[in-house]
Amino acid sequence: MKANIVLLPGDGIGPEVTAQAVRVLESIARKFGHDFVFLSKKIGGIAIDETGDALPQDTTDACKKSDAILLGAVGGPKWDDPNAKTRPEAGLLKIRKELGLFANLRPIVTFTELVDASPLKREIIEGTDILFFRELTGGLYFGPSGTEDLPDGQQRAYSTAVYTTSEVERIVRMAAEAARKRRRKLTMVDKANVLEASRLWRRTSARIMKEEFPDLEYEVVLVDSMAMHLLSRPKSFDVVVTSNMFGDILTDEASMLPGSLGMLPSASLGSNGPGLYEPIHGSAPDIAGTGIANPLATILAAAMLLRHSLSLETEAAAIETAVKKVLAQGCRTADLAPKGTPTLGTIAITDKVLESLDKV
Ligand code: IPM
Ligand code: MN
């Protein structure tokens, strides 16, 4: 098949890890007879430096015309000035909104080989397999917000969480459909004891589940209590659905279950059009350019791209198997290796993945 893939390498380690994922995709294309055409565009800090805009129009246009998008990371200390006119993160928020990517899928899977890299106990985390659905284009991130000067010299700032019925319906539906293909359990996380917007989530989600998914086990958990349950009973969760802000926080917490942020991919999907795939780790400016960044999350994001945007399940699974084999062989990047043990750099571990792919 022919596919147009837009690359948004971004900032920090973004370009390094994206380049490695491209090597893997090129190898898949050769092996399975596909034609992947890559087009690289700017987003984030580098786009601000070159154009003054964190998401230049030309990037948006190319993304809209593509079959799928692979993103590295955005942001860094260079653009952290709180008074700056624009920030790299604005580019990411804007592309999510422009492309209608309302569902952010974040799988949290523990690799048996890496259980000891987690700060948590083996018996609690081993076997964890959670799929988060984070709502991505609404809530606190996109509601009315502002800052005003008060007569007494203070400032008053506000951000509001706004959701409509249909915004809740579509993400709950997508999450429940995924649960149906997995272990048939959906957990909805909110703060309905306090927040009005959460009460809309609670009512809407209950109705959708009752009317359309009565065959699924359905559980409702308050977000504060979820922060606790994620660490005490991670294995009891299958699919979890929640709002934008809660999902942002809970998935970072959940990322500690597998031990390293460096292994976790994510997919952002809309109802149609291209999906956007990225590692959930950030731009890691502290190690950018040193050649030690872990590319596996981006390589696994490329696998999600093949699966969700191009329907190439066999190819996606081949990448995932290759990554698992490389871990089983004992190959580790610095973020995964216990102190004092040998490590592989960004390119060397990708070489191992490619070797392993060749044997599939
Ligand atoms: C994420 C990130 C972003 C978010 C930032 C960089 C805007 O933390 O994708 O989780 O908050 O959504
Ligand atoms: Mn985040």
mmCIF file of C-alpha atoms and ligand atoms in Angstrom:
data_model
loop_
_atom_site.group_PDB
_atom_site.id
_atom_site.type_symbol
_atom_site.label_atom_id
_atom_site.label_comp_id
_atom_site.label_asym_id
_atom_site.label_seq_id
_atom_site.Cartn_x
_atom_site.Cartn_y
_atom_site.Cartn_z
ATOM 1 C CA MET A 1 0.000 0.000 0.000
ATOM 2 C CA LYS A 2 1.040 3.607 -0.514
ATOM 3 C CA ALA A 3 0.811 5.969 2.470
ATOM 4 C CA ASN A 4 1.790 9.576 3.045
ATOM 5 C CA ILE A 5 3.214 10.036 6.509
ATOM 6 C CA VAL A 6 3.950 13.500 7.889
ATOM 7 C CA LEU A 7 6.830 13.652 10.366
ATOM 8 C CA LEU A 8 6.806 16.309 13.068
ATOM 9 C CA PRO A 9 10.156 15.720 14.810
ATOM 10 C CA GLY A 10 9.856 18.852 16.978
ATOM 11 C CA ASP A 11 12.324 19.690 19.751
ATOM 12 C CA GLY A 12 14.876 18.115 22.076
ATOM 13 C CA ILE A 13 15.227 14.382 21.514
ATOM 14 C CA GLY A 14 12.202 14.485 19.158
ATOM 15 C CA PRO A 15 14.257 14.484 15.925
ATOM 16 C CA GLU A 16 16.573 11.690 17.158
ATOM 17 C CA VAL A 17 13.815 9.281 18.139
ATOM 18 C CA THR A 18 11.667 10.089 15.103
ATOM 19 C CA ALA A 19 14.584 9.305 12.778
ATOM 20 C CA GLN A 20 14.880 5.841 14.350
ATOM 21 C CA ALA A 21 11.152 5.141 13.975
ATOM 22 C CA VAL A 22 11.467 6.096 10.307
ATOM 23 C CA ARG A 23 14.247 3.521 9.867
ATOM 24 C CA VAL A 24 11.905 0.898 11.301
ATOM 25 C CA LEU A 25 9.011 1.997 9.070
ATOM 26 C CA GLU A 26 11.289 1.901 6.021
ATOM 27 C CA SER A 27 12.328 -1.608 6.877
ATOM 28 C CA ILE A 28 8.672 -2.625 7.237
ATOM 29 C CA ALA A 29 7.905 -1.041 3.856
ATOM 30 C CA ARG A 30 10.709 -3.028 2.180
ATOM 31 C CA LYS A 31 9.794 -6.265 3.878
ATOM 32 C CA PHE A 32 6.022 -6.132 3.277
ATOM 33 C CA GLY A 33 6.071 -4.305 -0.069
ATOM 34 C CA HIS A 34 4.631 -0.936 0.943
ATOM 35 C CA ASP A 35 5.461 2.544 -0.239
ATOM 36 C CA PHE A 36 5.660 5.007 2.651
ATOM 37 C CA VAL A 37 6.315 8.587 1.610
ATOM 38 C CA PHE A 38 7.650 10.801 4.402
ATOM 39 C CA LEU A 39 7.283 14.560 4.564
ATOM 40 C CA SER A 40 8.900 16.402 7.446
ATOM 41 C CA LYS A 41 7.280 19.571 8.872
ATOM 42 C CA LYS A 42 7.910 21.934 11.767
ATOM 43 C CA ILE A 43 6.090 22.148 15.072
ATOM 44 C CA GLY A 44 6.879 23.491 18.558
ATOM 45 C CA GLY A 45 9.936 25.495 19.573
ATOM 46 C CA ILE A 46 11.806 25.021 16.326
ATOM 47 C CA ALA A 47 8.758 26.299 14.445
ATOM 48 C CA ILE A 48 8.572 29.338 16.750
ATOM 49 C CA ASP A 49 12.254 30.075 16.104
ATOM 50 C CA GLU A 50 11.886 29.828 12.365
ATOM 51 C CA THR A 51 8.409 31.234 11.760
ATOM 52 C CA GLY A 52 7.184 32.804 14.997
ATOM 53 C CA ASP A 53 4.342 30.285 15.074
ATOM 54 C CA ALA A 54 4.327 26.959 17.005
ATOM 55 C CA LEU A 55 2.117 25.454 14.292
ATOM 56 C CA PRO A 56 2.724 27.067 10.898
ATOM 57 C CA GLN A 57 -0.173 26.862 8.444
ATOM 58 C CA ASP A 58 1.957 24.830 6.076
ATOM 59 C CA THR A 59 2.310 22.131 8.769
ATOM 60 C CA THR A 60 -1.433 22.001 9.401
ATOM 61 C CA ASP A 61 -2.134 21.774 5.659
ATOM 62 C CA ALA A 62 0.350 18.916 5.160
ATOM 63 C CA CYS A 63 -1.086 17.024 8.156
ATOM 64 C CA LYS A 64 -4.644 17.371 6.881
ATOM 65 C CA LYS A 65 -3.641 15.880 3.537
ATOM 66 C CA SER A 66 -1.677 12.982 5.068
ATOM 67 C CA ASP A 67 -2.671 9.439 5.980
ATOM 68 C CA ALA A 68 -0.973 9.600 9.375
ATOM 69 C CA ILE A 69 1.333 11.785 11.449
ATOM 70 C CA LEU A 70 4.314 10.785 13.572
ATOM 71 C CA LEU A 71 5.414 13.318 16.160
ATOM 72 C CA GLY A 72 8.570 13.407 18.303
ATOM 73 C CA ALA A 73 8.226 15.933 21.114
ATOM 74 C CA VAL A 74 7.818 19.656 21.643
ATOM 75 C CA GLY A 75 9.149 22.137 24.203
ATOM 76 C CA GLY A 76 12.291 22.914 26.141
ATOM 77 C CA PRO A 77 13.796 25.453 28.547
ATOM 78 C CA LYS A 78 14.629 27.798 25.666
ATOM 79 C CA TRP A 79 10.923 28.558 25.211
ATOM 80 C CA ASP A 80 9.865 28.434 28.864
ATOM 81 C CA ASP A 81 9.557 32.171 29.493
ATOM 82 C CA PRO A 82 6.117 32.561 31.160
ATOM 83 C CA ASN A 83 5.736 35.950 29.446
ATOM 84 C CA ALA A 84 6.465 34.645 25.944
ATOM 85 C CA LYS A 85 3.867 35.398 23.279
ATOM 86 C CA THR A 86 3.578 31.764 22.326
ATOM 87 C CA ARG A 87 4.819 28.418 23.613
ATOM 88 C CA PRO A 88 5.788 25.178 21.814
ATOM 89 C CA GLU A 89 2.956 23.336 23.601
ATOM 90 C CA ALA A 90 0.457 25.623 21.870
ATOM 91 C CA GLY A 91 1.407 23.931 18.588
ATOM 92 C CA LEU A 92 0.501 20.534 19.956
ATOM 93 C CA LEU A 93 -2.817 21.700 21.407
ATOM 94 C CA LYS A 94 -3.675 23.419 18.130
ATOM 95 C CA ILE A 95 -2.943 20.433 15.914
ATOM 96 C CA ARG A 96 -5.103 18.218 18.162
ATOM 97 C CA LYS A 97 -7.960 20.691 17.835
ATOM 98 C CA GLU A 98 -7.508 21.406 14.104
ATOM 99 C CA LEU A 99 -7.546 17.716 13.219
ATOM 100 C CA GLY A 100 -10.380 16.881 15.640
ATOM 101 C CA LEU A 101 -8.232 14.347 17.516
ATOM 102 C CA PHE A 102 -10.578 13.933 20.456
ATOM 103 C CA ALA A 103 -9.398 10.527 21.637
ATOM 104 C CA ASN A 104 -5.936 9.944 23.044
ATOM 105 C CA LEU A 105 -5.164 6.250 23.462
ATOM 106 C CA ARG A 106 -2.396 5.505 25.924
ATOM 107 C CA PRO A 107 -1.696 1.809 26.449
ATOM 108 C CA ILE A 108 0.077 1.019 29.713
ATOM 109 C CA VAL A 109 1.570 -2.431 29.341
ATOM 110 C CA THR A 110 4.252 -3.870 31.566
ATOM 111 C CA PHE A 111 6.996 -5.756 29.746
ATOM 112 C CA THR A 112 7.948 -8.805 31.805
ATOM 113 C CA GLU A 113 11.610 -8.121 30.965
ATOM 114 C CA LEU A 114 11.394 -4.643 32.483
ATOM 115 C CA VAL A 115 9.387 -5.251 35.647
ATOM 116 C CA ASP A 116 12.449 -4.589 37.733
ATOM 117 C CA ALA A 117 12.895 -1.160 36.142
ATOM 118 C CA SER A 118 9.682 -0.038 37.857
ATOM 119 C CA PRO A 119 9.908 1.570 41.293
ATOM 120 C CA LEU A 120 6.853 -0.515 42.243
ATOM 121 C CA LYS A 121 6.700 -4.076 43.491
ATOM 122 C CA ARG A 122 6.731 -6.903 40.943
ATOM 123 C CA GLU A 123 3.654 -8.647 42.402
ATOM 124 C CA ILE A 124 1.579 -5.482 42.045
ATOM 125 C CA ILE A 125 2.532 -4.503 38.505
ATOM 126 C CA GLU A 126 3.350 -7.710 36.650
ATOM 127 C CA GLY A 127 0.621 -8.404 34.091
ATOM 128 C CA THR A 128 -0.737 -4.853 34.058
ATOM 129 C CA ASP A 129 -2.432 -4.050 30.744
ATOM 130 C CA ILE A 130 -4.488 -0.861 30.746
ATOM 131 C CA LEU A 131 -5.721 1.149 27.788
ATOM 132 C CA PHE A 132 -6.428 4.771 28.673
ATOM 133 C CA PHE A 133 -8.787 6.880 26.596
ATOM 134 C CA ARG A 134 -8.065 10.480 27.450
ATOM 135 C CA GLU A 135 -10.456 13.054 25.987
ATOM 136 C CA LEU A 136 -8.159 15.435 24.102
ATOM 137 C CA THR A 137 -9.971 18.428 22.637
ATOM 138 C CA GLY A 138 -12.199 19.689 25.442
ATOM 139 C CA GLY A 139 -12.357 20.358 29.161
ATOM 140 C CA LEU A 140 -9.959 22.572 31.111
ATOM 141 C CA TYR A 141 -7.490 22.707 28.231
ATOM 142 C CA PHE A 142 -9.893 24.420 25.859
ATOM 143 C CA GLY A 143 -12.587 26.101 27.996
ATOM 144 C CA PRO A 144 -12.818 29.877 28.475
ATOM 145 C CA SER A 145 -9.745 31.165 30.273
ATOM 146 C CA GLY A 146 -8.163 34.496 30.983
ATOM 147 C CA THR A 147 -6.309 36.811 33.290
ATOM 148 C CA GLU A 148 -7.569 40.190 34.466
ATOM 149 C CA ASP A 149 -6.070 43.016 36.507
ATOM 150 C CA LEU A 150 -7.945 43.843 39.695
ATOM 151 C CA PRO A 151 -8.230 47.410 41.042
ATOM 152 C CA ASP A 152 -6.153 46.466 44.124
ATOM 153 C CA GLY A 153 -3.190 45.496 41.939
ATOM 154 C CA GLN A 154 -3.772 41.728 42.123
ATOM 155 C CA GLN A 155 -4.524 39.593 39.128
ATOM 156 C CA ARG A 156 -7.346 37.136 38.767
ATOM 157 C CA ALA A 157 -6.918 34.144 36.421
ATOM 158 C CA TYR A 158 -9.326 31.368 35.495
ATOM 159 C CA SER A 159 -9.554 28.223 33.369
ATOM 160 C CA THR A 160 -12.851 26.441 32.968
ATOM 161 C CA ALA A 161 -13.742 22.825 32.265
ATOM 162 C CA VAL A 162 -16.484 22.697 29.667
ATOM 163 C CA TYR A 163 -17.977 19.573 28.072
ATOM 164 C CA THR A 164 -21.029 18.913 25.931
ATOM 165 C CA THR A 165 -23.085 15.717 25.892
ATOM 166 C CA SER A 166 -21.839 14.691 22.469
ATOM 167 C CA GLU A 167 -18.190 15.220 23.396
ATOM 168 C CA VAL A 168 -18.636 12.785 26.277
ATOM 169 C CA GLU A 169 -20.694 10.342 24.236
ATOM 170 C CA ARG A 170 -18.156 9.915 21.432
ATOM 171 C CA ILE A 171 -15.175 9.193 23.665
ATOM 172 C CA VAL A 172 -17.109 6.872 25.977
ATOM 173 C CA ARG A 173 -18.381 4.999 22.928
ATOM 174 C CA MET A 174 -14.910 4.653 21.462
ATOM 175 C CA ALA A 175 -13.515 3.430 24.782
ATOM 176 C CA ALA A 176 -16.365 0.956 25.311
ATOM 177 C CA GLU A 177 -15.910 -0.434 21.809
ATOM 178 C CA ALA A 178 -12.241 -1.030 22.583
ATOM 179 C CA ALA A 179 -13.158 -2.700 25.879
ATOM 180 C CA ARG A 180 -15.438 -5.070 24.011
ATOM 181 C CA LYS A 181 -12.424 -6.328 22.061
ATOM 182 C CA ARG A 182 -10.324 -6.686 25.226
ATOM 183 C CA ARG A 183 -11.300 -7.871 28.705
ATOM 184 C CA ARG A 184 -14.761 -6.241 28.576
ATOM 185 C CA LYS A 185 -14.408 -3.820 31.441
ATOM 186 C CA LEU A 186 -14.681 -0.017 31.340
ATOM 187 C CA THR A 187 -13.712 2.310 34.169
ATOM 188 C CA MET A 188 -14.881 5.929 33.934
ATOM 189 C CA VAL A 189 -12.964 8.422 36.050
ATOM 190 C CA ASP A 190 -14.429 11.768 37.144
ATOM 191 C CA LYS A 191 -14.869 14.132 40.076
ATOM 192 C CA ALA A 192 -18.660 14.130 40.109
ATOM 193 C CA ASN A 193 -18.820 14.781 43.852
ATOM 194 C CA VAL A 194 -17.545 18.318 43.173
ATOM 195 C CA LEU A 195 -17.518 19.318 39.501
ATOM 196 C CA GLU A 196 -20.569 20.083 37.379
ATOM 197 C CA ALA A 197 -18.766 19.025 34.183
ATOM 198 C CA SER A 198 -17.994 15.675 35.817
ATOM 199 C CA ARG A 199 -21.665 15.192 36.636
ATOM 200 C CA LEU A 200 -22.397 15.490 32.916
ATOM 201 C CA TRP A 201 -19.752 12.810 32.297
ATOM 202 C CA ARG A 202 -21.301 10.603 35.004
ATOM 203 C CA ARG A 203 -24.867 10.839 33.602
ATOM 204 C CA THR A 204 -23.917 10.591 29.939
ATOM 205 C CA SER A 205 -21.536 7.727 30.375
ATOM 206 C CA ALA A 206 -24.029 5.739 32.491
ATOM 207 C CA ARG A 207 -26.690 6.156 29.812
ATOM 208 C CA ILE A 208 -24.428 5.118 26.915
ATOM 209 C CA MET A 209 -23.228 2.081 28.849
ATOM 210 C CA LYS A 210 -26.741 1.004 29.781
ATOM 211 C CA GLU A 211 -28.226 1.528 26.325
ATOM 212 C CA GLU A 212 -25.375 0.419 24.085
ATOM 213 C CA PHE A 213 -22.947 -1.665 26.127
ATOM 214 C CA PRO A 214 -24.974 -3.605 28.722
ATOM 215 C CA ASP A 215 -22.658 -6.583 28.126
ATOM 216 C CA LEU A 216 -19.643 -4.771 29.589
ATOM 217 C CA GLU A 217 -18.607 -4.506 33.204
ATOM 218 C CA TYR A 218 -18.779 -0.806 34.100
ATOM 219 C CA GLU A 219 -17.176 0.919 37.035
ATOM 220 C CA VAL A 220 -17.034 4.570 38.093
ATOM 221 C CA VAL A 221 -14.080 5.859 40.131
ATOM 222 C CA LEU A 222 -13.371 9.340 41.496
ATOM 223 C CA VAL A 223 -10.106 10.760 40.196
ATOM 224 C CA ASP A 224 -8.437 11.171 43.602
ATOM 225 C CA SER A 225 -9.229 7.615 44.466
ATOM 226 C CA MET A 226 -8.074 6.485 41.007
ATOM 227 C CA ALA A 227 -4.648 8.002 41.704
ATOM 228 C CA MET A 228 -4.458 5.550 44.596
ATOM 229 C CA HIS A 229 -6.017 2.493 42.915
ATOM 230 C CA LEU A 230 -3.622 2.769 39.967
ATOM 231 C CA LEU A 231 -0.810 1.965 42.351
ATOM 232 C CA SER A 232 -2.613 -0.580 44.513
ATOM 233 C CA ARG A 233 -4.590 -2.591 41.954
ATOM 234 C CA PRO A 234 -3.378 -1.730 38.416
ATOM 235 C CA LYS A 235 -4.219 -5.220 37.169
ATOM 236 C CA SER A 236 -7.906 -4.692 37.903
ATOM 237 C CA PHE A 237 -8.230 -2.098 35.107
ATOM 238 C CA ASP A 238 -8.856 -2.856 31.453
ATOM 239 C CA VAL A 239 -10.042 0.258 29.583
ATOM 240 C CA VAL A 240 -10.169 3.590 31.431
ATOM 241 C CA VAL A 241 -11.931 6.662 30.027
ATOM 242 C CA THR A 242 -11.585 10.165 31.423
ATOM 243 C CA SER A 243 -11.472 13.900 30.679
ATOM 244 C CA ASN A 244 -8.526 15.812 29.261
ATOM 245 C CA MET A 245 -6.886 17.082 32.464
ATOM 246 C CA PHE A 246 -7.499 13.948 34.557
ATOM 247 C CA GLY A 247 -6.176 11.810 31.706
ATOM 248 C CA ASP A 248 -3.050 13.939 31.414
ATOM 249 C CA ILE A 249 -2.218 13.460 35.077
ATOM 250 C CA LEU A 250 -3.281 9.827 35.500
ATOM 251 C CA THR A 251 -1.365 8.612 32.438
ATOM 252 C CA ASP A 252 1.873 10.158 33.686
ATOM 253 C CA GLU A 253 1.274 8.405 36.987
ATOM 254 C CA ALA A 254 0.456 5.147 35.188
ATOM 255 C CA SER A 255 3.632 5.456 33.112
ATOM 256 C CA MET A 256 5.597 4.526 36.213
ATOM 257 C CA LEU A 257 3.966 1.084 36.280
ATOM 258 C CA PRO A 258 6.027 -0.205 33.337
ATOM 259 C CA GLY A 259 9.077 1.488 34.762
ATOM 260 C CA SER A 260 10.024 3.989 32.110
ATOM 261 C CA LEU A 261 8.317 6.712 30.182
ATOM 262 C CA GLY A 262 10.693 5.679 27.408
ATOM 263 C CA MET A 263 8.547 2.683 26.434
ATOM 264 C CA LEU A 264 5.115 4.268 26.086
ATOM 265 C CA PRO A 265 3.505 5.227 22.778
ATOM 266 C CA SER A 266 0.220 7.011 22.233
ATOM 267 C CA ALA A 267 -2.284 7.564 19.452
ATOM 268 C CA SER A 268 -4.571 10.544 19.001
ATOM 269 C CA LEU A 269 -7.579 9.803 16.847
ATOM 270 C CA GLY A 270 -10.616 11.605 15.502
ATOM 271 C CA SER A 271 -13.756 10.193 13.938
ATOM 272 C CA ASN A 272 -12.051 10.225 10.530
ATOM 273 C CA GLY A 273 -8.934 11.669 8.940
ATOM 274 C CA PRO A 274 -5.318 11.065 9.896
ATOM 275 C CA GLY A 275 -4.290 10.005 13.392
ATOM 276 C CA LEU A 276 -1.309 11.448 15.222
ATOM 277 C CA TYR A 277 1.175 9.129 16.918
ATOM 278 C CA GLU A 278 3.805 10.065 19.458
ATOM 279 C CA PRO A 279 5.808 8.800 22.403
ATOM 280 C CA ILE A 280 4.285 10.001 25.671
ATOM 281 C CA HIS A 281 7.647 11.176 26.967
ATOM 282 C CA GLY A 282 8.616 14.785 26.384
ATOM 283 C CA SER A 283 11.538 16.445 24.634
ATOM 284 C CA ALA A 284 14.092 15.554 27.385
ATOM 285 C CA PRO A 285 16.324 18.567 26.623
ATOM 286 C CA ASP A 286 18.841 17.377 29.226
ATOM 287 C CA ILE A 287 19.891 14.423 27.055
ATOM 288 C CA ALA A 288 19.138 15.842 23.593
ATOM 289 C CA GLY A 289 22.031 15.376 21.197
ATOM 290 C CA THR A 290 23.888 12.904 23.417
ATOM 291 C CA GLY A 291 22.698 9.834 21.511
ATOM 292 C CA ILE A 292 21.331 8.026 24.570
ATOM 293 C CA ALA A 293 17.572 8.696 24.191
ATOM 294 C CA ASN A 294 15.353 5.624 24.165
ATOM 295 C CA PRO A 295 13.653 5.432 20.727
ATOM 296 C CA LEU A 296 11.421 2.469 21.620
ATOM 297 C CA ALA A 297 8.331 4.515 22.566
ATOM 298 C CA THR A 298 8.442 6.239 19.168
ATOM 299 C CA ILE A 299 9.061 2.928 17.415
ATOM 300 C CA LEU A 300 6.024 1.507 19.247
ATOM 301 C CA ALA A 301 4.074 4.650 18.250
ATOM 302 C CA ALA A 302 4.962 3.817 14.640
ATOM 303 C CA ALA A 303 3.449 0.366 15.250
ATOM 304 C CA MET A 304 0.248 2.011 16.502
ATOM 305 C CA LEU A 305 0.252 4.173 13.363
ATOM 306 C CA LEU A 306 0.375 1.082 11.152
ATOM 307 C CA ARG A 307 -2.428 -0.544 13.135
ATOM 308 C CA HIS A 308 -4.864 2.336 13.594
ATOM 309 C CA SER A 309 -4.339 4.547 10.543
ATOM 310 C CA LEU A 310 -3.215 2.044 7.893
ATOM 311 C CA SER A 311 -4.927 -1.144 9.155
ATOM 312 C CA LEU A 312 -1.618 -3.026 8.878
ATOM 313 C CA GLU A 313 -2.034 -5.294 11.887
ATOM 314 C CA THR A 314 0.588 -7.880 10.882
ATOM 315 C CA GLU A 315 3.198 -5.191 10.336
ATOM 316 C CA ALA A 316 2.339 -3.486 13.654
ATOM 317 C CA ALA A 317 2.604 -6.753 15.527
ATOM 318 C CA ALA A 318 5.942 -7.485 13.824
ATOM 319 C CA ILE A 319 7.386 -4.274 15.276
ATOM 320 C CA GLU A 320 6.008 -5.014 18.744
ATOM 321 C CA THR A 321 7.412 -8.528 18.666
ATOM 322 C CA ALA A 322 10.798 -7.229 17.526
ATOM 323 C CA VAL A 323 10.908 -4.743 20.419
ATOM 324 C CA LYS A 324 10.004 -7.469 22.922
ATOM 325 C CA LYS A 325 12.738 -9.727 21.514
ATOM 326 C CA VAL A 326 15.326 -7.004 21.832
ATOM 327 C CA LEU A 327 14.377 -6.517 25.481
ATOM 328 C CA ALA A 328 14.450 -10.273 26.044
ATOM 329 C CA GLN A 329 17.994 -10.326 24.617
ATOM 330 C CA GLY A 330 18.922 -7.973 27.441
ATOM 331 C CA CYS A 331 19.383 -4.845 25.313
ATOM 332 C CA ARG A 332 18.731 -1.699 27.350
ATOM 333 C CA THR A 333 18.939 2.023 26.811
ATOM 334 C CA ALA A 334 20.248 4.102 29.715
ATOM 335 C CA ASP A 335 16.773 4.869 31.111
ATOM 336 C CA LEU A 336 16.005 1.137 31.446
ATOM 337 C CA ALA A 337 19.322 -0.247 32.653
ATOM 338 C CA PRO A 338 20.162 -0.771 36.308
ATOM 339 C CA LYS A 339 23.135 1.391 37.362
ATOM 340 C CA GLY A 340 26.495 0.016 36.232
ATOM 341 C CA THR A 341 25.091 -2.341 33.569
ATOM 342 C CA PRO A 342 25.881 -1.962 29.844
ATOM 343 C CA THR A 343 23.613 0.207 27.727
ATOM 344 C CA LEU A 344 22.921 0.810 24.054
ATOM 345 C CA GLY A 345 22.444 4.220 22.469
ATOM 346 C CA THR A 346 19.540 5.457 20.351
ATOM 347 C CA ILE A 347 20.905 4.127 17.067
ATOM 348 C CA ALA A 348 22.395 0.891 18.424
ATOM 349 C CA ILE A 349 19.151 -0.301 20.022
ATOM 350 C CA THR A 350 17.296 0.504 16.787
ATOM 351 C CA ASP A 351 19.876 -1.603 14.897
ATOM 352 C CA LYS A 352 18.888 -4.477 17.201
ATOM 353 C CA VAL A 353 15.190 -3.915 16.459
ATOM 354 C CA LEU A 354 15.955 -3.952 12.725
ATOM 355 C CA GLU A 355 17.984 -7.167 13.072
ATOM 356 C CA SER A 356 15.138 -8.756 14.941
ATOM 357 C CA LEU A 357 12.622 -7.583 12.305
ATOM 358 C CA ASP A 358 14.725 -9.193 9.607
ATOM 359 C CA LYS A 359 14.256 -12.541 11.296
ATOM 360 C CA VAL A 360 10.454 -12.292 11.536
HETATM 361 C C1 IPM B 1 0.810 15.396 26.989
HETATM 362 C C2 IPM B 1 1.584 16.648 27.322
HETATM 363 C C3 IPM B 1 0.810 17.824 26.747
HETATM 364 C C4 IPM B 1 -0.537 17.860 27.428
HETATM 365 C C5 IPM B 1 1.528 19.171 26.848
HETATM 366 C C6 IPM B 1 2.923 19.123 26.273
HETATM 367 C C7 IPM B 1 0.720 20.263 26.223
HETATM 368 O O1 IPM B 1 1.783 16.763 28.684
HETATM 369 O O2 IPM B 1 0.618 15.120 25.787
HETATM 370 O O3 IPM B 1 0.400 14.699 27.908
HETATM 371 O O4 IPM B 1 -0.662 18.406 28.538
HETATM 372 O O5 IPM B 1 -1.495 17.361 26.849
HETATM 373 MN MN MN B 2 1.090 15.067 29.827
#
